[in-house]
Amino acid sequence: QLQLVQSGGGSVQPGGSLRLSCAASGFTLNYYAISWFRQAPGKEREGVSCINSSGGSTNYADSVKGRFTISRDNAKNTVYLQMNSLKPEDTAVYYCAVDSRYYCSGYRNSGYNYWGQGTQVTVSS
């Protein structure tokens, strides 16, 4: 069965950290760029970060630059999003997405082969 399973969300106080994981089963992530998106209540989905297939190229939304780090372990077939210095405005459901391409090419509305199930991140005091 082909699936993308996310883990690692939760609740944290402002300034705290969380690490999200996105693990694939039934297929390999190795050939594809992976993006993280998030959607807050009442807001449109926004792209957060992307990593290319080799892990050698990454990009970040301005809102998370310097605080979030995307990485991948192709041997474990898993991509991570390390989130530090979290702010209340980071509260959202986070999704990972497997691109149809091996390189990052912006945060698009289509062109992704698989999506994770979503994981809630809540930042609140």
Coordinates of C-alpha atoms in Angstrom, one line a residue, residues 1-4 22-34 53-54 72-79 97-102 113-114:
Q1 CA 0.0 0.0 0.0
L2 CA 1.4 3.4 -1.0
Q3 CA 1.2 5.9 1.7
L4 CA 2.8 8.9 3.2
C22 CA 7.0 12.5 6.7
A23 CA 7.7 8.8 6.0
A24 CA 6.8 6.9 2.8
S25 CA 5.9 3.3 2.6
G26 CA 5.3 1.3 -0.6
F27 CA 7.4 3.7 -2.7
T28 CA 10.7 5.6 -2.5
L29 CA 11.0 9.3 -1.9
N30 CA 14.5 9.3 -3.2
Y31 CA 13.7 10.6 -6.7
Y32 CA 11.4 13.4 -5.7
A33 CA 11.4 16.8 -4.3
I34 CA 9.4 17.1 -1.1
S53 CA 15.7 14.8 -4.3
S54 CA 19.3 14.8 -3.3
R72 CA 15.8 14.2 4.3
D73 CA 17.2 10.8 5.0
N74 CA 16.8 8.8 1.8
A75 CA 18.0 5.7 3.5
K76 CA 15.1 6.0 5.9
N77 CA 12.7 7.2 3.2
T78 CA 11.8 10.1 5.4
V79 CA 11.8 13.9 5.2
A97 CA 3.8 16.5 -0.4
V98 CA 5.7 14.5 -2.9
D99 CA 6.5 16.5 -6.0
S100 CA 6.3 14.9 -9.4
R101 CA 9.7 16.5 -10.1
Y102 CA 13.1 16.0 -8.5
N113 CA 1.9 12.7 -6.5
Y114 CA 1.1 12.1 -2.8

